[in-house]
Amino acid sequence: MQNDNFIPFGFQYYRAPTPKADKWERDLKKLKADGYNTVKYWVQWRWNNPEPDRYDFSDIDELMDIAHENGLKVVLNLILDVAPVWLEEKYPDVAMITNRGERLYGYATECRQIGGVPGPCLHHADATRLRMEFIEECARRYANHPALYVWDVWNEPELTVGLRREPHVEDLVCYCEHSVKEFRAWLKNKYGAIEKLNEVWGRNYRSFSDCEPSRRRGTTMDMADWRLFFCDTVTNDMKLRAAAVKKHDSAHPVMCHTVPPPLFNSVTCASDDFALSRIGDMVGNSVGSCSLAAGILASAAKGKPVINSEIHAVPGNSLNGFHRPTLTDLLRHIFIPLGSGVRGFMFWQYNPEKLGLEAPAWGNLDLKGNSAPWDEQLQKIVKFVLAEKDALAAPRPQSARQVGVFLDAACEINAWNASFGTDVYNNSLLGGFKMFRSSGYDVGFFSRAEIESGEIYEYKVLYFPAALCLDTRITEKIAEFTEAGGTVIFEAYAGMTDADTGMHCEDLPGCGLADLGGIHVREIHATTRIENGYDNVLHNAAGSHLLPFTYKGRKLAGAKYLLAYNADEGTEVIASFDGGLPAVYAKKSGKGKIINVTTLLGYGCHGYAEANPSELLYDLCGAPAIEWKKDLPYGVCVDSVEGTDLWVAYSEEDRELEFTLPWKARDEFGTAKVTKKGFALPPRGIAVLRKTQ
Amino acid sequence: MINQCFAYEYVYEQILRDIENGELKENGYLLSEKEYCRKFDVSLTTVRRALERLRAECIVEKIKGKGTFLSSKVRCVCCPPNRYIGMLVLSPSEQNKPGSRKTKYVNMYAHNIYKSIFRELNGEYNLLIDTIADDEVEKRFPSSVLSHMDKLLLMGETRRSVVEYLHGQGKCVVVYNYFEPDVQVCRVNNDERRKFGEVVGQFVKRGHSRIACINGTNNFSESLERYMGYQDAMILNDLYIDARYVKWGNMTPEDGYDLTKELLAVDPRPTCIVCINDGVAMGACDAIADAGLMPGRDVLVSGHDNALGDNYKYKFTTIDPLYDNVGKIIADKLRRTTWIDDETIQPGTLIFRGEDEEKII
């Protein structure tokens, strides 16, 4: 395993059939000469295994050698979602089947021009055997190649490679006989007895072989199970892939690179960053340049090396052209992840695409092979970062991650199922994260597994955005966490569905949280259904999902729902809407406390440009671990690049923000304005600051 | 930390605290015996007993005529508040399968210890928690945040090689329930051997002699310690250890089930089964019930961890390690600034559960 202070910095280079072979030598020489050190090649099942018993790796062989000759390291990205034509001839039942009965097979897309998308059903045993044989063949062939850096065994794990990524119920996959059979076995493993499943689903099945996959929304846990089954499917497939490589190569690390939520959702993509990250030696992601993506990955990685595997700096397509990255864009791609512990950067891609609708975008060169105008700036950044490589590559702990945000597939599926949309979960997650980040806290993420295992004790505060589907075990663990001194914050509808019974809870917050939090639901209001005239909050919100309120003179907002509660003795109202209806309750619990927000606070703060919940959060959770961050304006994040004297200051707001640091600093790229107070960031600006005193 | 029943124990505690706080003379020498007498207003005998205990624990050494000084086991480390403490659960890689009953079972005890440490540390330190296959520690250590943890707690199936590797990296390591001999490491242990012996004793007291045992992996010190407790008690009670009654497994509920089926097929079948943990005991109870027998009546079963309280569908005896106390002791060790590779024993509590009987012994 590579342990030197190597920080990969480079590009995706080869996705057969482009670039053509006559450009390889020229491009890779230039890439190295320009200061980059790593390239990524796709090894595609359809392309490199053109006949059942014949592999043709001549292109990869040559590319590996060119990389080695030029001192470049290679990420080998194994692409199995492009099934060979012969596979279907051999196994006609290999295709995924959608809910509406459509066979998904053999598509060519803008990002898989050679066809074969989305590959076989992941439950087709023969196809799985053949996919693993392909991986083993690759591992045998390149295990000892001196250019090999890492095996990236899954590019953006999901089910349909974007064919059916939008979560429409009729597009869900896969309803083929193999998947249904596996699903029934999965249910048996989960529930043990059919009677238990019948209780949770509300059915009267005679045995597990009667169980039907969910086909429409309207019921709860059958849909949740059906989609969670696919999350496990993707995770299990990753385990098989990693094992297939390790059989022949235990020296090189194995990883996959995911796409974080909300871009990939649990309903149709079934990619669980936490579960996938537990499998490999390293982790990576696409579009990981924002603090949310970097934060999710760093949390899921649990100390494993993390790379930003696929930076989309030059997106575009044939008729719309492409985005030309500015210095600010490039700095954000590199330094925001760097401040979150990411230690590797691969751009998509070196040559612009020439085949298909992604042409002429995505390249760091122009169509003729010359450097693009922004490349000079990128090279400067690369040199700057690599000059710090000894300090950077040495692993450092993350900054104290004071706040953990709950990331959960079951809640996401449940929110989609209940709300007929993705906004409830996604906006709550995005806003929940942003509230804390923009208030100066270091924020990580945790999943259901971390609640079970006790790994939540890494955090001092837990935030549950739109946590609609919980169970009483979670409540017990939360009670223990607060008893031991932690703070826990729930939004409206927490624990609405009890996953253990499948039922809507009789009290809200549900699953026993009502007693724990000392509140009991009285009435439920929604911005889309104003029936009650006693409170002016909802009337004010008519036509909008936002529910603004103020706290110590600061504006903030909830969204969509407003639950009125009866409070137990000892439960305190911390903040209220203008009409007097409580917005935030708090109750002491052991050494810690439990907070209940009566609305979707994350959603509101995501959508309300004037929102500033920092005062509320400081009162609820205490000051940020690095106390001077409390004095930063809401929206300015300042992260230490651990191991160096660099700090990254960036803004998520669309307005200029001035801030002061407690020490003197030099703006390394001159992207901030120097003011009397310190610095000012332009809208969505970034500055790389070196502490000088 | 330690029951303060006698004056010498009080003096022992105070000297230990002085050592932790670096209150020593030059070159690591302790005060003289007479100076301690004056300082604590106690007799010379009391001071000598306290120093003798410190010497027995290899915390101090004595050179006649020169005095008492800190042993090489004691290191000075700096871990002020707000630094990083890593807490790892180790398991053999082949068993590290998320979602299996094994994983969920392991997590129950780890969770209790994390909680207790979190409470005791009062948010003063940053905790990093991970579950890791033991053969990955060395591989991952250099390139992961583990290498920058100021202190490390190891739990689960800790092997000597892992401890030695981390010590080689200059890390301060506390290991929970680690019984490997001849390894100098800071330990917090339950009295596993004694308690497993007591379980057998309780079965014998109720007239049983056909007592079987399902152990964990035989290269794992905690598992051997528990087996030795079983062995001690069998010998003590003049009972023959039938090789057919001794099983070694992977500490999973599934193993408990399969190995119990094998035990029930032995003629004559055992009337008691001492299991390595509650997970195995759960599997054992299931197998007994599936054989048409009543666990807790026809076959008595015991486990370890008190992970489920009395919530399992069948009654079985268990040993409660008192995780709150364990976590408190570990937290005390993790936060101290003078590192001592010492051992603290936390006695567990035996909870006997049979069909018509439940009592804490």
PDB file of N, CA and C in Angstrom, chain A residues 14 37 63-65 72 78 97 102 142 165 173 182 257 291 350 376 420 477 537 597 603 684:
ATOM      1  N   TYR A  14      -8.694   8.579 -20.235  1.00  0.00           N
ATOM      2  CA  TYR A  14      -9.134   7.691 -21.324  1.00  0.00           C
ATOM      3  C   TYR A  14     -10.457   7.026 -21.002  1.00  0.00           C
ATOM      4  N   ASN A  37       0.388  14.714 -11.771  1.00  0.00           N
ATOM      5  CA  ASN A  37       1.081  13.453 -11.489  1.00  0.00           C
ATOM      6  C   ASN A  37       0.249  12.197 -11.680  1.00  0.00           C
ATOM      7  N   LEU A  63      -1.347   2.416 -22.687  1.00  0.00           N
ATOM      8  CA  LEU A  63      -1.517   3.626 -21.860  1.00  0.00           C
ATOM      9  C   LEU A  63      -0.782   3.499 -20.519  1.00  0.00           C
ATOM     10  N   MET A  64      -0.814   2.305 -19.948  1.00  0.00           N
ATOM     11  CA  MET A  64      -0.103   2.100 -18.675  1.00  0.00           C
ATOM     12  C   MET A  64       1.391   2.323 -18.875  1.00  0.00           C
ATOM     13  N   ASP A  65       1.887   1.802 -19.952  1.00  0.00           N
ATOM     14  CA  ASP A  65       3.332   1.954 -20.210  1.00  0.00           C
ATOM     15  C   ASP A  65       3.692   3.417 -20.463  1.00  0.00           C
ATOM     16  N   LEU A  72       3.960   9.036 -14.447  1.00  0.00           N
ATOM     17  CA  LEU A  72       2.587   9.303 -13.976  1.00  0.00           C
ATOM     18  C   LEU A  72       2.018   8.085 -13.264  1.00  0.00           C
ATOM     19  N   LEU A  78     -12.641   0.647 -13.119  1.00  0.00           N
ATOM     20  CA  LEU A  78     -13.274  -0.499 -13.777  1.00  0.00           C
ATOM     21  C   LEU A  78     -14.761  -0.209 -13.983  1.00  0.00           C
ATOM     22  N   ILE A  97     -35.485  -4.595 -15.220  1.00  0.00           N
ATOM     23  CA  ILE A  97     -36.865  -4.316 -15.633  1.00  0.00           C
ATOM     24  C   ILE A  97     -37.424  -3.212 -14.735  1.00  0.00           C
ATOM     25  N   GLU A 102     -40.517  -1.863 -18.569  1.00  0.00           N
ATOM     26  CA  GLU A 102     -39.539  -1.562 -19.609  1.00  0.00           C
ATOM     27  C   GLU A 102     -38.241  -2.314 -19.342  1.00  0.00           C
ATOM     28  N   TYR A 142      -2.684  -6.188 -14.153  1.00  0.00           N
ATOM     29  CA  TYR A 142      -2.019  -4.916 -13.816  1.00  0.00           C
ATOM     30  C   TYR A 142      -1.525  -4.835 -12.357  1.00  0.00           C
ATOM     31  N   ARG A 165     -32.714   8.005 -13.153  1.00  0.00           N
ATOM     32  CA  ARG A 165     -32.231   8.523 -11.875  1.00  0.00           C
ATOM     33  C   ARG A 165     -33.297   9.346 -11.150  1.00  0.00           C
ATOM     34  N   VAL A 173     -36.282   0.440 -10.643  1.00  0.00           N
ATOM     35  CA  VAL A 173     -35.803  -0.891 -11.004  1.00  0.00           C
ATOM     36  C   VAL A 173     -35.442  -1.611  -9.704  1.00  0.00           C
ATOM     37  N   GLU A 182     -34.262 -12.472  -4.818  1.00  0.00           N
ATOM     38  CA  GLU A 182     -33.287 -12.018  -3.828  1.00  0.00           C
ATOM     39  C   GLU A 182     -33.945 -11.146  -2.747  1.00  0.00           C
ATOM     40  N   HIS A 257     -15.798   5.591  -6.217  1.00  0.00           N
ATOM     41  CA  HIS A 257     -16.121   6.999  -5.966  1.00  0.00           C
ATOM     42  C   HIS A 257     -17.603   7.237  -6.207  1.00  0.00           C
ATOM     43  N   SER A 291     -18.682  21.866   0.437  1.00  0.00           N
ATOM     44  CA  SER A 291     -18.384  21.396   1.783  1.00  0.00           C
ATOM     45  C   SER A 291     -19.328  20.278   2.211  1.00  0.00           C
ATOM     46  N   TYR A 350      -8.986  15.493 -19.200  1.00  0.00           N
ATOM     47  CA  TYR A 350      -7.854  16.248 -19.751  1.00  0.00           C
ATOM     48  C   TYR A 350      -8.178  16.767 -21.151  1.00  0.00           C
ATOM     49  N   GLU A 376      -3.196  27.721 -16.869  1.00  0.00           N
ATOM     50  CA  GLU A 376      -2.061  28.355 -16.199  1.00  0.00           C
ATOM     51  C   GLU A 376      -2.372  28.548 -14.710  1.00  0.00           C
ATOM     52  N   PHE A 420     -44.392  13.025  -2.030  1.00  0.00           N
ATOM     53  CA  PHE A 420     -44.450  13.048  -3.495  1.00  0.00           C
ATOM     54  C   PHE A 420     -43.378  13.955  -4.096  1.00  0.00           C
ATOM     55  N   LYS A 477     -31.211   5.015  22.117  1.00  0.00           N
ATOM     56  CA  LYS A 477     -29.804   5.435  21.970  1.00  0.00           C
ATOM     57  C   LYS A 477     -29.677   6.950  22.135  1.00  0.00           C
ATOM     58  N   VAL A 537     -49.307  32.834  11.300  1.00  0.00           N
ATOM     59  CA  VAL A 537     -48.054  32.401  10.672  1.00  0.00           C
ATOM     60  C   VAL A 537     -48.312  31.778   9.318  1.00  0.00           C
ATOM     61  N   VAL A 597     -37.778  21.206  17.117  1.00  0.00           N
ATOM     62  CA  VAL A 597     -38.212  22.346  16.317  1.00  0.00           C
ATOM     63  C   VAL A 597     -39.571  21.977  15.743  1.00  0.00           C
ATOM     64  N   TYR A 603     -34.934  23.151   6.056  1.00  0.00           N
ATOM     65  CA  TYR A 603     -35.592  23.502   4.788  1.00  0.00           C
ATOM     66  C   TYR A 603     -35.766  25.018   4.716  1.00  0.00           C
ATOM     67  N   ARG A 684     -20.059  34.331  -3.043  1.00  0.00           N
ATOM     68  CA  ARG A 684     -19.560  32.960  -3.250  1.00  0.00           C
ATOM     69  C   ARG A 684     -18.056  32.952  -3.517  1.00  0.00           C
TER      70      ARG A 684
END
